[in-house]
C-alpha cells in the first residue's frame, strides 16, 4: 500500500516538473506586422467614442479671411447718396441767403489713428454716451495690450533704477544730492496721457462716423449735436479740427438759420399774436425770427401761419487767445466770428451778460476825448452790445484811427450786425 502511494507522489512531481520545463522553454510570440512600426513616443492615444453629442458642434471659429469677407464695414462716404436740399447760407448772416446743403457723399469717413489697427466702424448711429463708452473700451484694450516696461529694462536703457530708502546713494563729492525721480510716477503719468489722447481720438472717429450715418438718414440736427460736443476738444489735430469746422458751419446754417423745422415742429400763430410776442416767448430777437421765416411785414402776421421757432437765448464764448467768438444755441454749435481784442478797456476773463443793445454809442476815451455815435472815426462803429463794466462787443469804425487798440471787442461791420441780431438782452457771454 505504501509503495502505491509513493509511486503516485513521484508521478505527480514528475508532471509538475514537466509543466515547469515546458513553460520555461516556450518560444516568444512574434508581434503582428502593424505593431512593428509603432513608436511609443509619437503614437497618438486611442480615440474613444463616449456617445455624448458635442455641445459646440457647428460653432467652430471662422477663419480670419472669411470673417473679413463677411463683416459689414461702415458705408464709405463716397457711396452715400447726394442730397440736393438747399439750406441757409453760411453761418449767421444779417440777411439769410440760400446755399447748398452739406452733401453726405462729400463727407469722408474717419480714418484710424496711425499705428492703430481698429476695425471699421459700423454704419449705425450712436448716441454721444455710447460713443464715449466705445472710446473708453478701445482705450482700455490698447493699454492692457501694451506690457509695462520693468525697472530692469529701463535701467538697461540708461534710466537709473529707483533706490531703496534704507540704502540711499551717496552724493558725489562737492555736489548736492539730487532728488530721485520716481520711474513709476513718470510711467503712470505717460500712461494716463496716452490713454486720454487715444480715447479722445477714438471718440472723435466714432462720432464722425456716427454723424456721417446721421447725414445719410437726413438727421441734420442729430449730426450737428454729435459734432458740437467736439468743438472744444483740445486733443484734435489741426486736420481733424479743420474737418470738423468745415462740416459744422454748413450744418449750423441748415439746422438753425434756415426755415426748415429740424429742431422742433412749426409754431402756429394764434389770433391776435404779434411776432414780438412770439419772439419774447422763445427769448429770441424779433429780427432773427423775421429773417428766418422771411416775413416782409411783421405787423401783418396772419393767424394760422406756421413759423419756425428756436428755444433761445443764444450764448457766446470769446477766446482771447484765438481771437474768436463762437455762438451756441443750447448745446448746438451756431457759428463763429473773428474778433479783435482792444485795450480800451482790456477785457478780462469772466462771465458776462448782455445788458443792453445800442444802435450807436458815444466813445469816451481814457484821456477824456469824446466821439459822437456813428461817427466815421468812432471805434465802436454802428452797433454796440453792453456787457457791463465798460466791456462791450461792437463794430469797427469806417475810418481806422492812426493808433490801434481802441475799443474792447471789435467785429467787422457785417459780423457785428449778425451778432447784434442773434444775441438777446440777457444772453450770457463767457470770455476766456
Tab-separated table of N, CA and C in Angstrom, residues 203-351:
chain	number	residue	atom	x	y	z
A	203	UNK	N	-12.832	108.532	-29.796
A	203	UNK	CA	-14.171	109.090	-29.620
A	203	UNK	C	-14.532	109.987	-30.796
A	204	UNK	N	-13.582	110.795	-31.272
A	204	UNK	CA	-13.873	111.667	-32.409
A	204	UNK	C	-14.126	110.847	-33.667
A	205	UNK	N	-13.334	109.796	-33.890
A	205	UNK	CA	-13.557	108.950	-35.066
A	205	UNK	C	-14.942	108.315	-35.022
A	206	UNK	N	-15.326	107.816	-33.860
A	206	UNK	CA	-16.651	107.200	-33.739
A	206	UNK	C	-17.749	108.233	-33.951
A	207	UNK	N	-17.560	109.431	-33.380
A	207	UNK	CA	-18.567	110.480	-33.546
A	207	UNK	C	-18.665	110.910	-35.006
A	208	UNK	N	-17.532	110.998	-35.683
A	208	UNK	CA	-17.553	111.390	-37.097
A	208	UNK	C	-18.313	110.359	-37.933
A	209	UNK	N	-18.038	109.083	-37.703
A	209	UNK	CA	-18.749	108.044	-38.445
A	209	UNK	C	-20.238	108.051	-38.117
A	210	UNK	N	-20.571	108.334	-36.854
A	210	UNK	CA	-21.989	108.430	-36.487
A	210	UNK	C	-22.651	109.598	-37.204
A	211	UNK	N	-21.943	110.738	-37.277
A	211	UNK	CA	-22.503	111.901	-37.961
A	211	UNK	C	-22.699	111.623	-39.449
A	212	UNK	N	-21.761	110.904	-40.065
A	212	UNK	CA	-21.918	110.546	-41.481
A	212	UNK	C	-23.165	109.690	-41.673
A	213	UNK	N	-23.369	108.724	-40.768
A	213	UNK	CA	-24.561	107.879	-40.863
A	213	UNK	C	-25.831	108.698	-40.650
A	214	UNK	N	-25.782	109.664	-39.739
A	214	UNK	CA	-26.955	110.510	-39.491
A	214	UNK	C	-27.255	111.397	-40.692
A	215	UNK	N	-26.222	111.921	-41.334
A	215	UNK	CA	-26.441	112.726	-42.537
A	215	UNK	C	-27.048	111.882	-43.649
A	216	UNK	N	-26.617	110.640	-43.749
A	216	UNK	CA	-27.167	109.752	-44.774
A	216	UNK	C	-28.664	109.547	-44.562
A	217	UNK	N	-29.092	109.542	-43.301
A	217	UNK	CA	-30.510	109.348	-42.986
A	217	UNK	C	-31.291	110.659	-42.966
A	218	UNK	N	-30.611	111.791	-43.217
A	218	UNK	CA	-31.293	113.078	-43.168
A	218	UNK	C	-31.513	113.597	-41.769
A	219	UNK	N	-30.772	113.097	-40.786
A	219	UNK	CA	-30.897	113.548	-39.400
A	219	UNK	C	-29.922	114.709	-39.178
A	220	UNK	N	-30.299	115.879	-39.672
A	220	UNK	CA	-29.390	117.026	-39.669
A	220	UNK	C	-29.104	117.527	-38.255
A	221	UNK	N	-30.135	117.715	-37.452
A	221	UNK	CA	-29.920	118.247	-36.105
A	221	UNK	C	-29.141	117.263	-35.242
A	222	UNK	N	-29.385	115.952	-35.419
A	222	UNK	CA	-28.645	114.958	-34.648
A	222	UNK	C	-27.161	114.992	-35.001
A	223	UNK	N	-26.857	115.136	-36.288
A	223	UNK	CA	-25.456	115.210	-36.706
A	223	UNK	C	-24.789	116.462	-36.154
A	224	UNK	N	-25.507	117.588	-36.147
A	224	UNK	CA	-24.944	118.824	-35.596
A	224	UNK	C	-24.651	118.665	-34.113
A	225	UNK	N	-25.550	118.043	-33.377
A	225	UNK	CA	-25.331	117.845	-31.944
A	225	UNK	C	-24.169	116.894	-31.694
A	226	UNK	N	-24.070	115.835	-32.486
A	226	UNK	CA	-22.983	114.869	-32.315
A	226	UNK	C	-21.626	115.534	-32.456
A	227	UNK	N	-21.482	116.406	-33.455
A	227	UNK	CA	-20.188	117.041	-33.705
A	227	UNK	C	-19.949	118.251	-32.818
A	228	UNK	N	-21.016	118.880	-32.318
A	228	UNK	CA	-20.845	120.072	-31.477
A	228	UNK	C	-20.096	119.756	-30.195
A	229	UNK	N	-20.204	118.523	-29.705
A	229	UNK	CA	-19.531	118.152	-28.466
A	229	UNK	C	-18.013	118.211	-28.596
A	230	UNK	N	-17.488	118.168	-29.814
A	230	UNK	CA	-16.042	118.110	-30.004
A	230	UNK	C	-15.440	119.459	-30.396
A	231	UNK	N	-16.239	120.524	-30.350
A	231	UNK	CA	-15.696	121.822	-30.752
A	231	UNK	C	-14.576	122.257	-29.809
A	232	UNK	N	-14.697	121.975	-28.522
A	232	UNK	CA	-13.696	122.406	-27.547
A	232	UNK	C	-12.662	121.324	-27.244
A	233	UNK	N	-12.645	120.244	-28.012
A	233	UNK	CA	-11.716	119.150	-27.726
A	233	UNK	C	-10.284	119.597	-28.018
A	234	UNK	N	-9.415	119.695	-26.996
A	234	UNK	CA	-8.047	120.171	-27.246
A	234	UNK	C	-7.144	119.121	-27.874
A	235	UNK	N	-7.579	117.866	-27.920
A	235	UNK	CA	-6.724	116.798	-28.421
A	235	UNK	C	-6.857	116.564	-29.924
A	236	UNK	N	-7.745	117.304	-30.586
A	236	UNK	CA	-7.885	117.135	-32.029
A	236	UNK	C	-6.668	117.709	-32.743
A	237	UNK	N	-6.255	117.049	-33.794
A	237	UNK	CA	-5.173	117.580	-34.611
A	237	UNK	C	-5.686	118.746	-35.451
A	238	UNK	N	-4.765	119.472	-36.072
A	238	UNK	CA	-5.177	120.589	-36.913
A	238	UNK	C	-6.053	120.141	-38.066
A	239	UNK	N	-5.707	118.996	-38.665
A	239	UNK	CA	-6.512	118.481	-39.782
A	239	UNK	C	-7.900	118.065	-39.313
A	240	UNK	N	-7.973	117.434	-38.137
A	240	UNK	CA	-9.272	117.000	-37.616
A	240	UNK	C	-10.149	118.190	-37.256
A	241	UNK	N	-9.549	119.216	-36.665
A	241	UNK	CA	-10.338	120.392	-36.291
A	241	UNK	C	-10.866	121.109	-37.530
A	242	UNK	N	-10.037	121.233	-38.554
A	242	UNK	CA	-10.494	121.890	-39.772
A	242	UNK	C	-11.607	121.082	-40.430
A	243	UNK	N	-11.469	119.770	-40.428
A	243	UNK	CA	-12.521	118.912	-40.982
A	243	UNK	C	-13.814	119.072	-40.190
A	244	UNK	N	-13.681	119.206	-38.872
A	244	UNK	CA	-14.863	119.392	-38.024
A	244	UNK	C	-15.557	120.707	-38.337
A	245	UNK	N	-14.784	121.799	-38.450
A	245	UNK	CA	-15.377	123.111	-38.714
A	245	UNK	C	-15.998	123.175	-40.106
A	246	UNK	N	-15.365	122.519	-41.069
A	246	UNK	CA	-15.902	122.542	-42.430
A	246	UNK	C	-17.284	121.899	-42.519
A	247	UNK	N	-17.601	121.023	-41.586
A	247	UNK	CA	-18.928	120.406	-41.578
A	247	UNK	C	-19.873	121.097	-40.598
A	248	UNK	N	-19.325	121.619	-39.488
A	248	UNK	CA	-20.181	122.290	-38.506
A	248	UNK	C	-20.822	123.550	-39.077
A	249	UNK	N	-20.067	124.341	-39.831
A	249	UNK	CA	-20.589	125.618	-40.320
A	249	UNK	C	-21.819	125.447	-41.214
A	250	UNK	N	-21.767	124.616	-42.266
A	250	UNK	CA	-22.988	124.467	-43.076
A	250	UNK	C	-24.113	123.760	-42.333
A	251	UNK	N	-23.779	122.857	-41.409
A	251	UNK	CA	-24.828	122.205	-40.630
A	251	UNK	C	-25.570	123.212	-39.764
A	252	UNK	N	-24.824	124.140	-39.139
A	252	UNK	CA	-25.476	125.169	-38.330
A	252	UNK	C	-26.357	126.053	-39.198
A	253	UNK	N	-25.898	126.368	-40.410
A	253	UNK	CA	-26.715	127.175	-41.305
A	253	UNK	C	-28.028	126.498	-41.650
A	254	UNK	N	-27.999	125.176	-41.845
A	254	UNK	CA	-29.221	124.458	-42.215
A	254	UNK	C	-30.135	124.246	-41.015
A	255	UNK	N	-29.570	123.799	-39.902
A	255	UNK	CA	-30.386	123.423	-38.749
A	255	UNK	C	-30.968	124.644	-38.054
A	256	UNK	N	-30.181	125.716	-37.927
A	256	UNK	CA	-30.596	126.850	-37.091
A	256	UNK	C	-31.123	128.011	-37.917
A	257	UNK	N	-30.429	128.396	-38.982
A	257	UNK	CA	-30.749	129.654	-39.653
A	257	UNK	C	-31.589	129.488	-40.919
A	258	UNK	N	-31.920	128.275	-41.314
A	258	UNK	CA	-32.829	128.096	-42.443
A	258	UNK	C	-34.265	128.060	-41.932
A	259	UNK	N	-35.225	128.001	-42.853
A	259	UNK	CA	-36.633	127.952	-42.450
A	259	UNK	C	-37.140	126.524	-42.287
A	260	UNK	N	-36.236	125.539	-42.290
A	260	UNK	CA	-36.636	124.146	-42.115
A	260	UNK	C	-36.810	123.828	-40.631
A	261	UNK	N	-37.823	123.030	-40.323
A	261	UNK	CA	-38.146	122.701	-38.933
A	261	UNK	C	-37.367	121.453	-38.522
A	262	UNK	N	-36.074	121.618	-38.313
A	262	UNK	CA	-35.220	120.479	-37.988
A	262	UNK	C	-35.116	120.230	-36.493
A	263	UNK	N	-35.325	121.245	-35.667
A	263	UNK	CA	-35.204	121.089	-34.220
A	263	UNK	C	-36.529	120.736	-33.561
A	264	UNK	N	-37.611	121.311	-34.020
A	264	UNK	CA	-38.939	121.006	-33.497
A	264	UNK	C	-39.980	121.410	-34.531
A	265	UNK	N	-41.211	121.019	-34.267
A	265	UNK	CA	-42.276	121.284	-35.215
A	265	UNK	C	-42.590	122.758	-35.341
A	266	UNK	N	-43.327	123.157	-36.390
A	266	UNK	CA	-43.655	124.572	-36.602
A	266	UNK	C	-44.597	125.092	-35.520
A	267	UNK	N	-44.469	126.386	-35.282
A	267	UNK	CA	-45.352	127.067	-34.330
A	267	UNK	C	-46.458	127.761	-35.123
A	268	UNK	N	-47.696	127.557	-34.717
A	268	UNK	CA	-48.842	128.148	-35.410
A	268	UNK	C	-49.246	129.448	-34.726
A	269	UNK	N	-49.307	130.507	-35.511
A	269	UNK	CA	-49.661	131.824	-34.977
A	269	UNK	C	-51.118	131.816	-34.523
A	270	UNK	N	-51.347	132.311	-33.323
A	270	UNK	CA	-52.704	132.384	-32.764
A	270	UNK	C	-53.334	133.738	-33.091
A	271	UNK	N	-54.638	133.821	-33.064
A	271	UNK	CA	-55.304	135.108	-33.339
A	271	UNK	C	-54.849	136.187	-32.351
A	272	UNK	N	-54.533	137.347	-32.891
A	272	UNK	CA	-54.109	138.472	-32.066
A	272	UNK	C	-52.650	138.438	-31.657
A	273	UNK	N	-51.890	137.408	-32.034
A	273	UNK	CA	-50.480	137.315	-31.659
A	273	UNK	C	-49.625	138.143	-32.607
A	274	UNK	N	-48.650	138.822	-32.033
A	274	UNK	CA	-47.681	139.571	-32.823
A	274	UNK	C	-46.356	138.817	-32.845
A	275	UNK	N	-45.539	139.146	-33.818
A	275	UNK	CA	-44.233	138.498	-33.912
A	275	UNK	C	-43.381	138.828	-32.691
A	276	UNK	N	-43.529	140.041	-32.162
A	276	UNK	CA	-42.777	140.420	-30.967
A	276	UNK	C	-43.175	139.559	-29.772
A	277	UNK	N	-44.456	139.198	-29.678
A	277	UNK	CA	-44.904	138.343	-28.580
A	277	UNK	C	-44.284	136.949	-28.680
A	278	UNK	N	-44.245	136.417	-29.893
A	278	UNK	CA	-43.665	135.082	-30.091
A	278	UNK	C	-42.164	135.113	-29.805
A	279	UNK	N	-41.484	136.165	-30.255
A	279	UNK	CA	-40.050	136.283	-30.012
A	279	UNK	C	-39.759	136.369	-28.518
A	280	UNK	N	-40.568	137.103	-27.788
A	280	UNK	CA	-40.361	137.216	-26.343
A	280	UNK	C	-40.582	135.878	-25.651
A	281	UNK	N	-41.571	135.113	-26.119
A	281	UNK	CA	-41.855	133.812	-25.510
A	281	UNK	C	-40.675	132.869	-25.672
A	282	UNK	N	-40.035	132.898	-26.845
A	282	UNK	CA	-38.923	131.988	-27.105
A	282	UNK	C	-37.562	132.637	-26.850
A	283	UNK	N	-37.535	133.833	-26.270
A	283	UNK	CA	-36.298	134.534	-25.895
A	283	UNK	C	-35.369	134.699	-27.098
A	284	UNK	N	-35.940	135.248	-28.159
A	284	UNK	CA	-35.199	135.497	-29.388
A	284	UNK	C	-35.426	136.931	-29.835
A	285	UNK	N	-34.464	137.534	-30.548
A	285	UNK	CA	-34.703	138.846	-31.139
A	285	UNK	C	-35.778	138.762	-32.223
A	286	UNK	N	-36.579	139.805	-32.324
A	286	UNK	CA	-37.639	139.819	-33.336
A	286	UNK	C	-37.047	139.727	-34.736
A	287	UNK	N	-35.949	140.443	-34.965
A	287	UNK	CA	-35.348	140.446	-36.295
A	287	UNK	C	-34.887	139.067	-36.730
A	288	UNK	N	-34.433	138.240	-35.784
A	288	UNK	CA	-33.982	136.895	-36.149
A	288	UNK	C	-35.154	136.041	-36.633
A	289	UNK	N	-36.272	136.070	-35.909
A	289	UNK	CA	-37.457	135.326	-36.354
A	289	UNK	C	-37.955	135.834	-37.701
A	290	UNK	N	-37.882	137.132	-37.892
A	290	UNK	CA	-38.346	137.713	-39.152
A	290	UNK	C	-37.474	137.249	-40.313
A	291	UNK	N	-36.158	137.248	-40.130
A	291	UNK	CA	-35.259	136.834	-41.206
A	291	UNK	C	-35.375	135.343	-41.504
A	292	UNK	N	-35.445	134.511	-40.459
A	292	UNK	CA	-35.521	133.063	-40.672
A	292	UNK	C	-36.785	132.684	-41.434
A	293	UNK	N	-37.903	133.302	-41.071
A	293	UNK	CA	-39.183	132.943	-41.682
A	293	UNK	C	-39.510	133.770	-42.920
A	294	UNK	N	-38.635	134.718	-43.283
A	294	UNK	CA	-38.863	135.516	-44.481
A	294	UNK	C	-40.127	136.351	-44.408
A	295	UNK	N	-40.367	136.977	-43.269
A	295	UNK	CA	-41.570	137.791	-43.078
A	295	UNK	C	-41.263	139.218	-43.505
A	296	UNK	N	-41.971	139.691	-44.506
A	296	UNK	CA	-41.735	141.050	-45.006
A	296	UNK	C	-42.400	142.091	-44.117
A	297	UNK	N	-43.619	141.823	-43.677
A	297	UNK	CA	-44.358	142.778	-42.841
A	297	UNK	C	-44.758	142.090	-41.540
A	298	UNK	N	-43.949	142.209	-40.498
A	298	UNK	CA	-44.254	141.512	-39.244
A	298	UNK	C	-45.536	141.991	-38.578
A	299	UNK	N	-45.964	143.219	-38.873
A	299	UNK	CA	-47.190	143.720	-38.250
A	299	UNK	C	-48.439	143.087	-38.854
A	300	UNK	N	-48.325	142.489	-40.034
A	300	UNK	CA	-49.485	141.895	-40.700
A	300	UNK	C	-49.439	140.375	-40.616
A	301	UNK	N	-49.054	139.844	-39.455
A	301	UNK	CA	-48.948	138.403	-39.277
A	301	UNK	C	-50.338	137.777	-39.207
A	302	UNK	N	-50.601	136.790	-40.037
A	302	UNK	CA	-51.917	136.178	-40.132
A	302	UNK	C	-52.038	134.985	-39.175
A	303	UNK	N	-53.172	134.846	-38.484
A	303	UNK	CA	-53.386	133.670	-37.631
A	303	UNK	C	-53.339	132.385	-38.450
A	304	UNK	N	-52.771	131.346	-37.848
A	304	UNK	CA	-52.631	130.067	-38.540
A	304	UNK	C	-51.357	129.933	-39.336
A	305	UNK	N	-50.554	130.996	-39.409
A	305	UNK	CA	-49.294	130.931	-40.157
A	305	UNK	C	-48.290	130.053	-39.408
A	306	UNK	N	-47.699	129.052	-40.059
A	306	UNK	CA	-46.669	128.236	-39.390
A	306	UNK	C	-45.330	128.969	-39.389
A	307	UNK	N	-44.679	129.013	-38.256
A	307	UNK	CA	-43.394	129.694	-38.118
A	307	UNK	C	-42.345	128.727	-37.581
A	308	UNK	N	-41.123	128.910	-38.048
A	308	UNK	CA	-40.011	128.195	-37.427
A	308	UNK	C	-39.577	128.973	-36.198
A	309	UNK	N	-39.462	128.285	-35.065
A	309	UNK	CA	-39.038	128.921	-33.822
A	309	UNK	C	-37.857	128.151	-33.249
A	310	UNK	N	-37.080	128.830	-32.444
A	310	UNK	CA	-35.945	128.256	-31.730
A	310	UNK	C	-36.103	128.582	-30.249
A	311	UNK	N	-35.598	127.724	-29.421
A	311	UNK	CA	-35.682	127.968	-27.982
A	311	UNK	C	-34.394	128.644	-27.525
A	312	UNK	N	-34.460	129.986	-27.418
A	312	UNK	CA	-33.306	130.768	-27.012
A	312	UNK	C	-33.191	130.837	-25.499
A	313	UNK	N	-32.316	131.713	-25.047
A	313	UNK	CA	-31.495	132.613	-25.854
A	313	UNK	C	-30.197	131.960	-26.318
A	314	UNK	N	-29.565	132.575	-27.308
A	314	UNK	CA	-28.231	132.175	-27.719
A	314	UNK	C	-27.226	132.614	-26.654
A	315	UNK	N	-26.066	131.989	-26.662
A	315	UNK	CA	-24.969	132.411	-25.789
A	315	UNK	C	-23.691	132.501	-26.622
A	316	UNK	N	-22.719	133.235	-26.100
A	316	UNK	CA	-21.472	133.457	-26.829
A	316	UNK	C	-20.285	133.089	-25.951
A	317	UNK	N	-19.246	132.572	-26.586
A	317	UNK	CA	-17.972	132.295	-25.930
A	317	UNK	C	-16.881	132.993	-26.729
A	318	UNK	N	-16.046	133.755	-26.028
A	318	UNK	CA	-14.983	134.523	-26.682
A	318	UNK	C	-13.644	133.994	-26.189
A	319	UNK	N	-12.822	133.531	-27.102
A	319	UNK	CA	-11.485	133.026	-26.797
A	319	UNK	C	-10.486	134.122	-27.150
A	320	UNK	N	-9.881	134.720	-26.120
A	320	UNK	CA	-8.960	135.835	-26.358
A	320	UNK	C	-7.698	135.374	-27.080
A	321	UNK	N	-7.237	134.152	-26.826
A	321	UNK	CA	-6.029	133.664	-27.481
A	321	UNK	C	-6.280	133.388	-28.960
A	322	UNK	N	-7.417	132.837	-29.274
A	322	UNK	CA	-7.753	132.545	-30.672
A	322	UNK	C	-8.326	133.752	-31.401
A	323	UNK	N	-8.694	134.810	-30.640
A	323	UNK	CA	-9.374	135.974	-31.219
A	323	UNK	C	-10.614	135.517	-31.978
A	324	UNK	N	-11.442	134.750	-31.285
A	324	UNK	CA	-12.596	134.127	-31.927
A	324	UNK	C	-13.808	134.182	-31.003
A	325	UNK	N	-14.961	134.480	-31.581
A	325	UNK	CA	-16.234	134.424	-30.872
A	325	UNK	C	-17.057	133.287	-31.471
A	326	UNK	N	-17.592	132.431	-30.598
A	326	UNK	CA	-18.383	131.280	-31.022
A	326	UNK	C	-19.764	131.391	-30.395
A	327	UNK	N	-20.795	131.160	-31.188
A	327	UNK	CA	-22.177	131.196	-30.711
A	327	UNK	C	-22.701	129.776	-30.539
A	328	UNK	N	-23.549	129.600	-29.522
A	328	UNK	CA	-24.194	128.321	-29.260
A	328	UNK	C	-25.673	128.561	-28.981
A	329	UNK	N	-26.491	127.614	-29.422
A	329	UNK	CA	-27.909	127.577	-29.070
A	329	UNK	C	-28.102	126.332	-28.226
A	330	UNK	N	-28.093	126.501	-26.906
A	330	UNK	CA	-28.064	125.342	-26.027
A	330	UNK	C	-26.754	124.610	-26.221
A	331	UNK	N	-26.817	123.337	-26.623
A	331	UNK	CA	-25.619	122.545	-26.880
A	331	UNK	C	-25.243	122.517	-28.356
A	332	UNK	N	-25.994	123.227	-29.185
A	332	UNK	CA	-25.745	123.215	-30.628
A	332	UNK	C	-24.790	124.338	-31.017
A	333	UNK	N	-23.770	123.976	-31.772
A	333	UNK	CA	-22.884	124.975	-32.366
A	333	UNK	C	-23.694	125.847	-33.318
A	334	UNK	N	-23.462	127.187	-33.246
A	334	UNK	CA	-24.298	128.102	-34.026
A	334	UNK	C	-23.491	129.144	-34.783
A	335	UNK	N	-22.187	128.939	-34.989
A	335	UNK	CA	-21.417	129.878	-35.800
A	335	UNK	C	-20.254	130.484	-35.044
A	336	UNK	N	-19.328	131.087	-35.796
A	336	UNK	CA	-18.132	131.690	-35.202
A	336	UNK	C	-17.732	132.927	-35.989
A	337	UNK	N	-17.037	133.839	-35.303
A	337	UNK	CA	-16.635	135.112	-35.888
A	337	UNK	C	-15.242	135.476	-35.385
A	338	UNK	N	-14.490	136.167	-36.219
A	338	UNK	CA	-13.197	136.708	-35.804
A	338	UNK	C	-13.420	137.987	-35.020
A	339	UNK	N	-12.669	138.160	-33.947
A	339	UNK	CA	-12.817	139.323	-33.082
A	339	UNK	C	-11.446	139.935	-32.828
A	340	UNK	N	-11.403	141.262	-32.808
A	340	UNK	CA	-10.178	141.989	-32.476
A	340	UNK	C	-10.275	142.457	-31.029
A	341	UNK	N	-9.249	142.172	-30.258
A	341	UNK	CA	-9.240	142.500	-28.831
A	341	UNK	C	-8.510	143.822	-28.638
A	342	UNK	N	-9.222	144.808	-28.095
A	342	UNK	CA	-8.632	146.115	-27.836
A	342	UNK	C	-8.157	146.253	-26.403
A	343	UNK	N	-7.707	147.453	-26.071
A	343	UNK	CA	-7.204	147.722	-24.719
A	343	UNK	C	-7.903	148.910	-24.073
A	344	UNK	N	-9.124	149.190	-24.522
A	344	UNK	CA	-9.813	150.378	-24.012
A	344	UNK	C	-11.280	150.062	-23.692
A	345	UNK	N	-11.523	149.254	-22.642
A	345	UNK	CA	-10.555	148.605	-21.744
A	345	UNK	C	-10.174	147.222	-22.251
A	346	UNK	N	-9.139	146.645	-21.626
A	346	UNK	CA	-8.744	145.280	-21.942
A	346	UNK	C	-9.731	144.315	-21.295
A	347	UNK	N	-10.434	143.487	-22.079
A	347	UNK	CA	-11.419	142.575	-21.474
A	347	UNK	C	-10.735	141.514	-20.623
A	348	UNK	N	-11.364	141.185	-19.510
A	348	UNK	CA	-10.844	140.182	-18.596
A	348	UNK	C	-11.686	138.911	-18.690
A	349	UNK	N	-11.041	137.776	-18.460
A	349	UNK	CA	-11.752	136.501	-18.494
A	349	UNK	C	-12.763	136.448	-17.360
A	350	UNK	N	-14.017	136.283	-17.715
A	350	UNK	CA	-15.085	136.250	-16.715
A	350	UNK	C	-16.399	135.893	-17.404
A	351	UNK	N	-17.459	135.819	-16.603
A	351	UNK	CA	-18.811	135.588	-17.104
A	351	UNK	C	-19.534	136.928	-17.210
